[in-house]
XYZ file of C-alpha atoms in Angstrom:
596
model
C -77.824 -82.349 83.932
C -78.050 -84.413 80.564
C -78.836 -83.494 77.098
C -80.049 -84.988 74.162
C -76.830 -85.571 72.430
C -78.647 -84.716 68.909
C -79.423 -81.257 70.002
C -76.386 -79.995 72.182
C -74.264 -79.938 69.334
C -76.757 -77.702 67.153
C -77.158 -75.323 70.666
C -73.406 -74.999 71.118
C -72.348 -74.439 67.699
C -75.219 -71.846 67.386
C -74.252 -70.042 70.638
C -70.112 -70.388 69.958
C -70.719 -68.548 66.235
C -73.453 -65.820 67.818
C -70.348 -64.616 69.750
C -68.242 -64.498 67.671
C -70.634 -62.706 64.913
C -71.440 -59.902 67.364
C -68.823 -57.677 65.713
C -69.763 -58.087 62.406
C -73.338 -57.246 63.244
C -72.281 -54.295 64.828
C -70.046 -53.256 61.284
C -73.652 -53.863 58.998
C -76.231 -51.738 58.175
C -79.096 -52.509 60.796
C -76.636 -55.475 61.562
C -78.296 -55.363 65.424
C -81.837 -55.087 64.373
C -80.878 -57.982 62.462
C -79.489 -60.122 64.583
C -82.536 -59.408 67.541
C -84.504 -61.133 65.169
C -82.158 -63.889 64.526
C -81.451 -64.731 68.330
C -85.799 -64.376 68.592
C -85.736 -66.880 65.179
C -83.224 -69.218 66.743
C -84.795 -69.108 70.176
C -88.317 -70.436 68.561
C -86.145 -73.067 67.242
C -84.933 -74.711 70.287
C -81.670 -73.725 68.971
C -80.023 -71.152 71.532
C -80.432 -73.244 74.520
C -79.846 -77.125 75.791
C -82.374 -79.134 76.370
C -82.271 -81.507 79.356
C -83.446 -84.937 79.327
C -84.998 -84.522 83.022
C -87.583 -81.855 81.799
C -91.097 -83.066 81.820
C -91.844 -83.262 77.718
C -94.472 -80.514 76.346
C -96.955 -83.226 75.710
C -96.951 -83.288 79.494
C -98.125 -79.732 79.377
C -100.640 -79.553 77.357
C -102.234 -82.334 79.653
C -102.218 -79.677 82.339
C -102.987 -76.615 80.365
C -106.287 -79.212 79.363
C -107.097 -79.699 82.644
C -106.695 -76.109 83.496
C -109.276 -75.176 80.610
C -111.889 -77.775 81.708
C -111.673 -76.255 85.499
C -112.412 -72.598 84.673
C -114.801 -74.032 83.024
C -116.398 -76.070 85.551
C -115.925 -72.700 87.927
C -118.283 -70.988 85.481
C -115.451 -68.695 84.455
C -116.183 -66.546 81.709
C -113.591 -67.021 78.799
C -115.359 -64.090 76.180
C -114.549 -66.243 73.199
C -117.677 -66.706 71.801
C -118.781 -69.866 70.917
C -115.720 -71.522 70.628
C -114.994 -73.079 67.413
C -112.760 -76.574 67.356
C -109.283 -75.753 66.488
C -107.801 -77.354 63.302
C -105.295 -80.119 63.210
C -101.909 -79.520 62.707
C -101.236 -80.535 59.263
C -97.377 -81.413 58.127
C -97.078 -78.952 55.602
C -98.020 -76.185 58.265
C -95.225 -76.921 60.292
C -92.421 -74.660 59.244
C -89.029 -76.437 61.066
C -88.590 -79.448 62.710
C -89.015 -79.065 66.386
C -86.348 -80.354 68.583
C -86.868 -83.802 71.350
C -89.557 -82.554 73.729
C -91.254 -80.116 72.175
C -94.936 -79.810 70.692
C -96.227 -77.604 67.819
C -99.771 -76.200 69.391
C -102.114 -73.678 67.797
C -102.360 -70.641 69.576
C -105.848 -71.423 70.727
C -104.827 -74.017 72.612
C -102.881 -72.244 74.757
C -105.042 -69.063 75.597
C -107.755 -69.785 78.163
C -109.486 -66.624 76.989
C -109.641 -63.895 74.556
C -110.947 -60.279 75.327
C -112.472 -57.489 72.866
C -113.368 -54.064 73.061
C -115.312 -50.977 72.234
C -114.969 -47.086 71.992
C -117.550 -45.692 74.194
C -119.766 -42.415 72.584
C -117.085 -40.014 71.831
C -120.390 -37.083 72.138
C -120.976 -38.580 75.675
C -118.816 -35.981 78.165
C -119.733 -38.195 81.142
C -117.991 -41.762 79.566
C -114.645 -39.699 79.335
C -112.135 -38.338 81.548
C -112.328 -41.010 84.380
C -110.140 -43.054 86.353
C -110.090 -46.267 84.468
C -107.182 -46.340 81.555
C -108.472 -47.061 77.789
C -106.082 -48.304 75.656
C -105.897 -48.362 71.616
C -103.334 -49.095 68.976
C -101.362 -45.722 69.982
C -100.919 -46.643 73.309
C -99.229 -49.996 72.012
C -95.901 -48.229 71.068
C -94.424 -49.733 74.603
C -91.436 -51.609 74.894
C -93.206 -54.831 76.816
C -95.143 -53.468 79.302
C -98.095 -50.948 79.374
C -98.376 -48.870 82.631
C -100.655 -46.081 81.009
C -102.724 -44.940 78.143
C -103.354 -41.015 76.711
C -107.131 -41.656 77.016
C -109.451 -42.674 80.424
C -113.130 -43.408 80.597
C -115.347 -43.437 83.610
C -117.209 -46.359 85.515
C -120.613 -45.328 83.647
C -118.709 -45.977 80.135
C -117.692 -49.334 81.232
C -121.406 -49.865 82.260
C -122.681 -48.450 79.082
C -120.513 -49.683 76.085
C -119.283 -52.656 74.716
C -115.749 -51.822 76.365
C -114.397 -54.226 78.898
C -112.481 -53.793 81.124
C -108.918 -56.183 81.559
C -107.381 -57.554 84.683
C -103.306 -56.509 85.261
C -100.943 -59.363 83.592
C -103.206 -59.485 80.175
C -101.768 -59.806 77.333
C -102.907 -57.113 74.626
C -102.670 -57.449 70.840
C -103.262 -55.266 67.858
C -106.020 -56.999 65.383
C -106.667 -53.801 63.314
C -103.961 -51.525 62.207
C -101.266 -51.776 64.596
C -100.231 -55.909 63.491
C -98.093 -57.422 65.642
C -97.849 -54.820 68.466
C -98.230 -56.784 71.727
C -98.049 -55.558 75.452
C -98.414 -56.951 78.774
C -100.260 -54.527 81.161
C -99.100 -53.830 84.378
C -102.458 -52.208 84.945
C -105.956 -52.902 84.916
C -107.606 -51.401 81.362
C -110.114 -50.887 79.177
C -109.467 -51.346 75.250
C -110.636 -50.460 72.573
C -112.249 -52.430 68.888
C -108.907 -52.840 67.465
C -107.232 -54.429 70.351
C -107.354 -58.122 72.115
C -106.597 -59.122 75.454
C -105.265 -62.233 75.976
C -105.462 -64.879 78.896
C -102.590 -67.456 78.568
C -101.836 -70.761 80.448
C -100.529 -70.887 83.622
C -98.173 -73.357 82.236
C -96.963 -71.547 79.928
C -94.126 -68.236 80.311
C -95.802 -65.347 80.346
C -92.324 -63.372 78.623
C -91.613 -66.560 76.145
C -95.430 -65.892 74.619
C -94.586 -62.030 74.075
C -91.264 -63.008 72.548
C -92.668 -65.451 69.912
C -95.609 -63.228 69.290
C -92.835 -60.758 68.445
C -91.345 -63.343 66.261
C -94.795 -63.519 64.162
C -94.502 -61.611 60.511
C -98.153 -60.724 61.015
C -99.594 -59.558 57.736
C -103.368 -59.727 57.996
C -106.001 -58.488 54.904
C -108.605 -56.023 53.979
C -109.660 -53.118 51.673
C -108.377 -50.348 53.575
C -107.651 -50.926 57.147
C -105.704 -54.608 57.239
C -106.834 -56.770 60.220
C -107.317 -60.351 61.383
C -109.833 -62.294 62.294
C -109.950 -63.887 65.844
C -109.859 -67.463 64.715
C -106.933 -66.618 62.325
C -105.232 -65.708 65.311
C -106.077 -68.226 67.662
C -104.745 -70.715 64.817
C -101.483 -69.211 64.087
C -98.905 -72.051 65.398
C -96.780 -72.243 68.530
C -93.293 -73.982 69.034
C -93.958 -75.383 73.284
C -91.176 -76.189 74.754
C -90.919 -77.749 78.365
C -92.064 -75.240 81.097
C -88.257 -75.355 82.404
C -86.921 -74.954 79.069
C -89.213 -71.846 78.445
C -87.643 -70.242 81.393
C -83.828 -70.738 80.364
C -84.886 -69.702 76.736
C -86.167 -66.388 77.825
C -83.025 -65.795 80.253
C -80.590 -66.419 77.161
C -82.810 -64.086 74.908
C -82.559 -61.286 77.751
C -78.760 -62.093 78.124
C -78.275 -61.642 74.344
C -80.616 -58.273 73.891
C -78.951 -56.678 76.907
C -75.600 -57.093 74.965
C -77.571 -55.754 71.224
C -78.706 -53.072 73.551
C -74.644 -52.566 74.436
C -73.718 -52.464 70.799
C -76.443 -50.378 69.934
C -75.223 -47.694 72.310
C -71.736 -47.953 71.474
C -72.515 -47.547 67.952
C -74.102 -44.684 68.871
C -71.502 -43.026 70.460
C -68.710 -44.139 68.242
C -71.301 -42.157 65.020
C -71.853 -39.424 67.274
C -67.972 -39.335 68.143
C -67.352 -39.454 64.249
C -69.351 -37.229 63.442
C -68.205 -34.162 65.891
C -64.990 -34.895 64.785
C -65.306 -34.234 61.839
C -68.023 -31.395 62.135
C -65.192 -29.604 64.659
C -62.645 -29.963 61.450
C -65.199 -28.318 58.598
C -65.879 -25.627 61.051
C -62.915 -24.568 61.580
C -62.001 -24.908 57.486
C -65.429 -22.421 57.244
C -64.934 -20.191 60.425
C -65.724 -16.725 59.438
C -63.838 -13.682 60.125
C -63.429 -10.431 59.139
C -60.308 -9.743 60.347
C -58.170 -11.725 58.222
C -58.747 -14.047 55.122
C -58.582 -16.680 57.577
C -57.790 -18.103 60.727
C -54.417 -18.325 61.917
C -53.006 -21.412 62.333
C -52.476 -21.432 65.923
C -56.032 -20.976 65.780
C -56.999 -23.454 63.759
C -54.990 -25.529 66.154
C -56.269 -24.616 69.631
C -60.117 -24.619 68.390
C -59.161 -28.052 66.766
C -57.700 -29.501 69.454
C -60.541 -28.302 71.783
C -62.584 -30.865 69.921
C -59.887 -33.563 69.574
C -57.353 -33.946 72.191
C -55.254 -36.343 69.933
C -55.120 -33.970 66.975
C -51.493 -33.390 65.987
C -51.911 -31.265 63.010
C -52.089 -27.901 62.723
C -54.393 -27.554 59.658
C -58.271 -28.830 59.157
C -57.490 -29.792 55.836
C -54.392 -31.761 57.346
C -56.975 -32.999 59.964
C -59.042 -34.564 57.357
C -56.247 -36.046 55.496
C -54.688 -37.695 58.029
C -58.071 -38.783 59.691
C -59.834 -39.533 56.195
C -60.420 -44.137 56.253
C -61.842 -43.152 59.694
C -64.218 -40.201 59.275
C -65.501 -40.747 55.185
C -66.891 -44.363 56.549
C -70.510 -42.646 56.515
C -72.101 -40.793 54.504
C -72.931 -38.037 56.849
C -69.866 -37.255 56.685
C -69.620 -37.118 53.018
C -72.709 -34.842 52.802
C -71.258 -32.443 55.283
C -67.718 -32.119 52.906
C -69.888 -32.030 50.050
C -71.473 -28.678 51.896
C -67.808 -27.709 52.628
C -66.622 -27.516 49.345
C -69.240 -25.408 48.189
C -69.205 -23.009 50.660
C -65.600 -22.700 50.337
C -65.550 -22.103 46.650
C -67.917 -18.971 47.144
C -65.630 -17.895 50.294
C -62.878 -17.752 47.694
C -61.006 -20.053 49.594
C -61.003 -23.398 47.491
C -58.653 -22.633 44.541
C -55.678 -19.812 44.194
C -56.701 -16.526 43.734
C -54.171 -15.461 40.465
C -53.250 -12.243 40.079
C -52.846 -12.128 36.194
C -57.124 -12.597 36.366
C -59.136 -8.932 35.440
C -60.602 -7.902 39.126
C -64.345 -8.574 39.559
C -65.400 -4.820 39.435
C -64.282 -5.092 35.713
C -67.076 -7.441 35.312
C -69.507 -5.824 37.290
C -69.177 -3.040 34.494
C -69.541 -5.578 32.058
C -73.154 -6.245 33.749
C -74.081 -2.357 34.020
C -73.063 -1.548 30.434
C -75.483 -4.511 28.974
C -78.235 -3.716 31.789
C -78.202 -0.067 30.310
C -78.162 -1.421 26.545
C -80.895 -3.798 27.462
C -83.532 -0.902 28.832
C -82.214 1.690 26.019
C -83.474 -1.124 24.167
C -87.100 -1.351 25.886
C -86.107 -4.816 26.644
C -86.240 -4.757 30.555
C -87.765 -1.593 32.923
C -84.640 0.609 34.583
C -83.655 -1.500 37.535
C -83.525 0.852 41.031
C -80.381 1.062 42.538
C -79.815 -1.366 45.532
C -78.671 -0.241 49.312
C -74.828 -0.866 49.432
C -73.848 -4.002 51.862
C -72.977 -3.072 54.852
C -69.987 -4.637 56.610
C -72.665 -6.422 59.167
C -73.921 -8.046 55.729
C -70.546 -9.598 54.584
C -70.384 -13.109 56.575
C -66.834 -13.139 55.598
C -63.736 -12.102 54.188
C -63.368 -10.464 50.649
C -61.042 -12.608 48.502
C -58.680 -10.920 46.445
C -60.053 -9.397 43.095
C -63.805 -10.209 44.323
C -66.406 -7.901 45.234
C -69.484 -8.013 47.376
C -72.115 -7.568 45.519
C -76.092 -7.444 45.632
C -77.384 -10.486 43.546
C -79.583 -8.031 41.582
C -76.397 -6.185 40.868
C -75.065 -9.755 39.369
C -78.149 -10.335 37.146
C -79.460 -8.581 34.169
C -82.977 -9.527 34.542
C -84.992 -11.274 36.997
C -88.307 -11.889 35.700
C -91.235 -13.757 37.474
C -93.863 -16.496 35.972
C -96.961 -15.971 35.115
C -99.629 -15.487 37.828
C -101.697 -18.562 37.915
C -104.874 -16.326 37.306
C -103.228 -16.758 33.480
C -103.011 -20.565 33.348
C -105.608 -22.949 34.681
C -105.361 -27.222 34.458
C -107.781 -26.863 31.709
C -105.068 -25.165 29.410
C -102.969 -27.815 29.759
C -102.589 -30.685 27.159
C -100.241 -33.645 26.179
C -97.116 -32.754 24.248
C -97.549 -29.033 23.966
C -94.722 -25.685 25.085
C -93.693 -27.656 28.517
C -93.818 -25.189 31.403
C -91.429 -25.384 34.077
C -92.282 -25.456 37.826
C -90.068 -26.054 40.342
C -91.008 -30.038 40.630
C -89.297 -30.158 36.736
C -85.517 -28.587 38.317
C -83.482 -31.912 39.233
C -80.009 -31.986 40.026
C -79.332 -28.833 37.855
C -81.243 -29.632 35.001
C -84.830 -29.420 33.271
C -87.176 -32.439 33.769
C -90.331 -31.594 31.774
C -93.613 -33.154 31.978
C -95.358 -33.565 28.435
C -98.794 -33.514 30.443
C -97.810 -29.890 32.072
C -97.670 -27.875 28.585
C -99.600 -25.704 26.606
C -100.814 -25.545 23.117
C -99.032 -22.838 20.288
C -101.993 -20.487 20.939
C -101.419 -20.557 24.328
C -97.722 -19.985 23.886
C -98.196 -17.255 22.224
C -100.301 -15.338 24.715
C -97.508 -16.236 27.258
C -94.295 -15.138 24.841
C -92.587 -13.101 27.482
C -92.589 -16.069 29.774
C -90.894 -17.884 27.392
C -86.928 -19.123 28.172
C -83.816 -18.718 26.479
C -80.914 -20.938 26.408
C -78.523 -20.184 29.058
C -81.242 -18.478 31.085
C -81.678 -20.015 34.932
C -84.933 -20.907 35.999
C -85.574 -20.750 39.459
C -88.237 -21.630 41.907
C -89.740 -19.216 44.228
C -91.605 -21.402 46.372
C -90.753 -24.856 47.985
C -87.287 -25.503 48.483
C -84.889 -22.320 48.409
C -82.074 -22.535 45.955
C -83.844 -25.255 43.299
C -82.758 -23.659 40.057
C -82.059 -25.822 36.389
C -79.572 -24.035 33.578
C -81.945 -24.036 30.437
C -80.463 -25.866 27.241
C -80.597 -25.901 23.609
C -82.966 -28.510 24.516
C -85.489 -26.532 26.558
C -84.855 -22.984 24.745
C -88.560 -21.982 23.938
C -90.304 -23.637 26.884
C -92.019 -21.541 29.222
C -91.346 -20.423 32.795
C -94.237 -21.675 35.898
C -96.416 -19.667 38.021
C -94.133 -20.978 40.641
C -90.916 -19.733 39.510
C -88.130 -17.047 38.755
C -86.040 -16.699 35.542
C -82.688 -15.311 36.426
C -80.340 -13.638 33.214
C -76.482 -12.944 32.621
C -74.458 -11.757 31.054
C -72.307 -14.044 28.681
C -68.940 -13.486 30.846
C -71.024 -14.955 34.303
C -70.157 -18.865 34.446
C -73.813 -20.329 34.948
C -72.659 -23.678 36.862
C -70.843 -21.193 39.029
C -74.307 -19.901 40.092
C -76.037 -23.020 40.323
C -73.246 -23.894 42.733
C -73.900 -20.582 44.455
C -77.369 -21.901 45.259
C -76.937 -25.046 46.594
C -74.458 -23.712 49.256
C -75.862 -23.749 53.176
C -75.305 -19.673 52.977
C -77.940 -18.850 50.085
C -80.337 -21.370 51.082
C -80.440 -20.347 54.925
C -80.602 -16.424 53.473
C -83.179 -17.389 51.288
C -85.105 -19.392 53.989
C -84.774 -17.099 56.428
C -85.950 -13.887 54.186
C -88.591 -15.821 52.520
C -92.345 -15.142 53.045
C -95.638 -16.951 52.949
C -97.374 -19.505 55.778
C -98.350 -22.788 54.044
C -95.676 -22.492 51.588
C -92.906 -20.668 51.309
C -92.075 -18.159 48.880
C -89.463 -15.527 47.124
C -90.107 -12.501 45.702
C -87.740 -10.240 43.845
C -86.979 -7.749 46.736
C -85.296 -10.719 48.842
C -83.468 -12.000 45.889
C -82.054 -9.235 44.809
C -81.081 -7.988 48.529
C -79.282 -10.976 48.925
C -75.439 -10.086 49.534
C -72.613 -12.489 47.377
C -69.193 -12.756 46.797
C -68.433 -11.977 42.854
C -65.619 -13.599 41.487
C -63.692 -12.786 38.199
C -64.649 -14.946 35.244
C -61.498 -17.519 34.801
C -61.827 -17.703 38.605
C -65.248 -18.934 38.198
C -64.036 -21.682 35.297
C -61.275 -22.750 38.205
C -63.990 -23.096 40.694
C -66.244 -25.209 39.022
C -63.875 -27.475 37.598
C -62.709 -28.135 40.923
C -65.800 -28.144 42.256
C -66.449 -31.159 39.910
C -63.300 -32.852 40.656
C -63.960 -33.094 44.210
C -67.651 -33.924 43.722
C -66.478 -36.624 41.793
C -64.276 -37.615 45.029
C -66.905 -37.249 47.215
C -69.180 -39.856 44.800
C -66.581 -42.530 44.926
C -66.595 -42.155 48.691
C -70.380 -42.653 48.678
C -69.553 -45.970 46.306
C -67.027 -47.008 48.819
C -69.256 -46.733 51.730
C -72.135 -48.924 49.989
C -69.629 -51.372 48.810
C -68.221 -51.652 52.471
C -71.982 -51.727 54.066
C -72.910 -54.232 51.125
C -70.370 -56.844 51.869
C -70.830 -56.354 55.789
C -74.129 -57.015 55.114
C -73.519 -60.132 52.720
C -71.169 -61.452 55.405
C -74.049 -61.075 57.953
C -76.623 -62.873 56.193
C -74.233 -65.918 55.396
C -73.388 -66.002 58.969
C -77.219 -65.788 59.753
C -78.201 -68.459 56.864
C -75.789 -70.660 58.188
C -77.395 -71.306 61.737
């Protein structure tokens, strides 16, 4: 076999640096979804396999693909095209890339004998539906090459009666409404539907090398609210033809190359999924719950551990993690899941020291009585009623030193609920007014008001005991559990939403501290999972305040959170790292990729 020395170069050089790039495709972020679509790219460009000098040149083809039209023809052979319109020629700006020695850029037109629509018969008619014959639309499209059966079937009558038609096995079926680009070669005969073509191609051309450059086509179409194309747009789109034989080796190399994409992909896969329960086994066994003990022993920790990982040599999670840490914090699944860790271990009690010089939690929980009973001596709040104690079923785990389970109404001085939405309508609302807070303004811990959700003074005044107080926490009682913002100097005087709580403290309760208490995995599955309503969830005070928590002293609290935000701040330079890493795989990948 020969080559055309300008070309076998190009091939080699292409195919030497593909194999040698499979790695860092597999490293970058959709690397392998990448690089299908640069071995499709390349293999349109004549560029992944030799060419031989002995195969018959593509002008040679379309000879026979001519001759092949103008005998159906002469048969009387019914092509469904209309009246067929004279395609274009190929103008040199059109042409995208140079083709290599052999080759011919066609229209697609020229190479499909004959193009199929459809129809949708009467959807009111019971007799068109339910029949033998398959009926295929855009849904039944999501196929991976070949299309053995469709959700719907219509009967012979429908066939008879509606503009459906039905299409021989080995079609090949197109999306021209919706579904762009989806292609399919049926295995069966079917019907189709208006958004769908069926497509006849040459003998003389590879059945597989058509569906792989249709794949190749960045289909947009047009319209007002459905995009689409037009037949003759898509009979006009080009085609690179290579020699029949050259087709043939093409596709082989493409299959070659996706069956080792479809290798990495699975790897991948198992190496995340490896990762992943790795490091899930660790934070489990830094959370497991007991009540028999502040925590697990260590032989414990070790057997559960090394249940999970054979290889583990430590005796400690947190040792685990340590020793483990470039390997597992190279995702950021990962990172969420410590980042869920560390909170729940702060309100465990388990993240910093307990010291002993600190005044025990139950001195506090006076602190809250004392101002609770000042507050309704006062007329200020109604006389709360006392809450069940927790029973030991209710305590998920182990009571730190100095802490106390406690109800969360038994935490709070107050919690008060917005205003019914009977009292505020869209019409009260206007620009720059009182701002009113609904759950949708509570980001990341902090108020986000809209000037167009407010209320004027008058208005403000008919909702005073809505209004907020700095330090207050609102809260929202519907939509995601746990979404609560501290309220600042900033916001003091705004007013509290129909769709949420305001929660008061005393002074000597750390408010970041309960903001952290809400975003653990514990509150939000208890407030989930106690929550009512069925199109959206809600709260309502009798779940809130039932809801058992661990109370720590006050300088306890301060240690908390400032470790809390030192390790936060850990886990967003991780994050940084990990989009760094993926960015520069990623760089590296498209340099290889512009480089062939």
């Amino acid at each position: 076999m020969t080559s055309h020395p300008s070309f076998v170069p190009s091939c080699l050089r292409v195919s030497k640096v593909l194999e040698q790039h499979f790695d860092t495709a597999f490293a970058a972020p959709n690397g392998i979804k990448k690089l299908r679509e640069l071995i499709l790219t390349l293999a349109m460009q004549g560029k992944l396999v030799e060419q031989d000098a002995n195969d018959p040149p593509a002008s040679e083809l379309l000879k026979e693909i001519e001759a092949e039209k103008k005998r159906i023809s002469h048969e009387g052979t019914k092509t469904r095209r209309g009246k067929e319109k004279k395609l274009p020629p190929i103008k040199p700006e059109e042409v995208p890339y140079e083709l290599p020695q052999g080759w011919e850029w066609v229209r697609l037109g020229d190479i499909v004998l004959s193009i199929t629509g459809g129809g949708t018969p009467s959807k009111n008619n019971p007799a068109f539906w339910g029949g033998d014959i398959p009926w295929a639309s855009v849904k039944d499209l999501n196929v991976e090459t070949y299309l053995d059966s469709t959700i719907d079937s219509i009967t012979e009558k429908a066939i008879r009666s509606s503009s459906t038609n039905l299409i021989p096995k080995g079609s090949i079926i197109v999306c021209t409404r919706m579904g762009l680009g989806k292609i399919a070669i049926n295995r069966v005969a079917v019907a189709i539907n208006q958004d769908l073509k069926a497509l006849t191609i040459s003998s003389h051309v590879d059945q597989m090398f058509f569906y792989k450059k249709y794949k190749n086509y960045k289909i947009t179409g047009s319209g007002m609210t459905v995009y689409g194309i037009r037949q003759d747009e898509l009979l006009n789109f080009l085609f690179p033809l290579p020699p029949l034989p050259e087709q043939h080796r093409i596709v082989a190399r493409i299959d070659q190359l996706m069956a080792r994409c479809d290798e990495l992909e699975k790897l991948r896969k198992e190496r995340e999924e490896k990762r992943l329960a790795v490091h899930a086994a660790a934070i489990k066994q830094l959370l497991a719950p007991t009540l028999r003990a502040f925590a697990p022993s260590r032989e414990e920790i070790f057997s559960n551990l090394r249940a999970f990982v054979p290889s583990c040599e430590t005796k400690e999670p947190f040792d685990f993690l340590a020793q483990h840490f470039t390997k597992l914090y190279t995702v950021k699944e990962n990172v969420a899941e410590l980042r869920k860790a560390i909170l729940q271990l702060a309100v465990m009690g388990r993240l910093v020291p307990q010291d002993a010089g600190d005044p025990p939690a139950s001195e506090l929980l006076k602190e809250i009585e004392a101002e609770k009973q000042r507050l309704v001596k006062a007329g200020k709040i109604k006389k709360p009623k006392p809450l069940p104690p927790i029973k030991p079923e209710e305590m998920p785990y182990q009571l730190p030193q100095g802490w106390e389970w406690v109800r969360f109404g038994d935490l709070t001085t107050e919690i008060a609920t917005g205003p019914f939405g009977s009292m505020i309508h869209k019409s009260d609302y206007v620009s720059d007014g009182i701002p009113l807070i609904n759950p949708s303004h509570m980001i990341d811990g902090k108020i986000a008001h809209d000037s167009s959700v407010s209320v004027s003074q008058n208005m403000a005044k008919k909702l005073n005991s809505y209004r907020l107080f700095e330090n207050d926490i609102v809260m929202a009682r519907r939509g995601e559990m746990g979404r609560c913002a501290i309220v600042t100097t900033e916001s003091d005087g705004f007013l509290c939403g129909t769709g949420s709580f305001v929660l008061r403290f005393i002074d000597n309760i750390d408010r970041q501290y309960i903001l952290n208490l809400f975003k653990t995995e514990y509150v939000r599955e208890y407030l989930g999972g106690n929550s009512v309503g069925t199109t959206m969830t809600n709260l309502n005070h009798g779940i809130l305040n039932n809801m058992p928590v661990l109370l720590p002293s006050l300088p306890e609290q301060h240690r908390i959170v400032a470790r809390i935000d030192q390790l936060m701040s850990l886990c967003d330079t991780l994050d940084q790292q990990i989009d760094a890493a993926t960015g520069k795989q990623t760089e590296l990948l498209s340099a290889v990729m512009a480089g062939m």
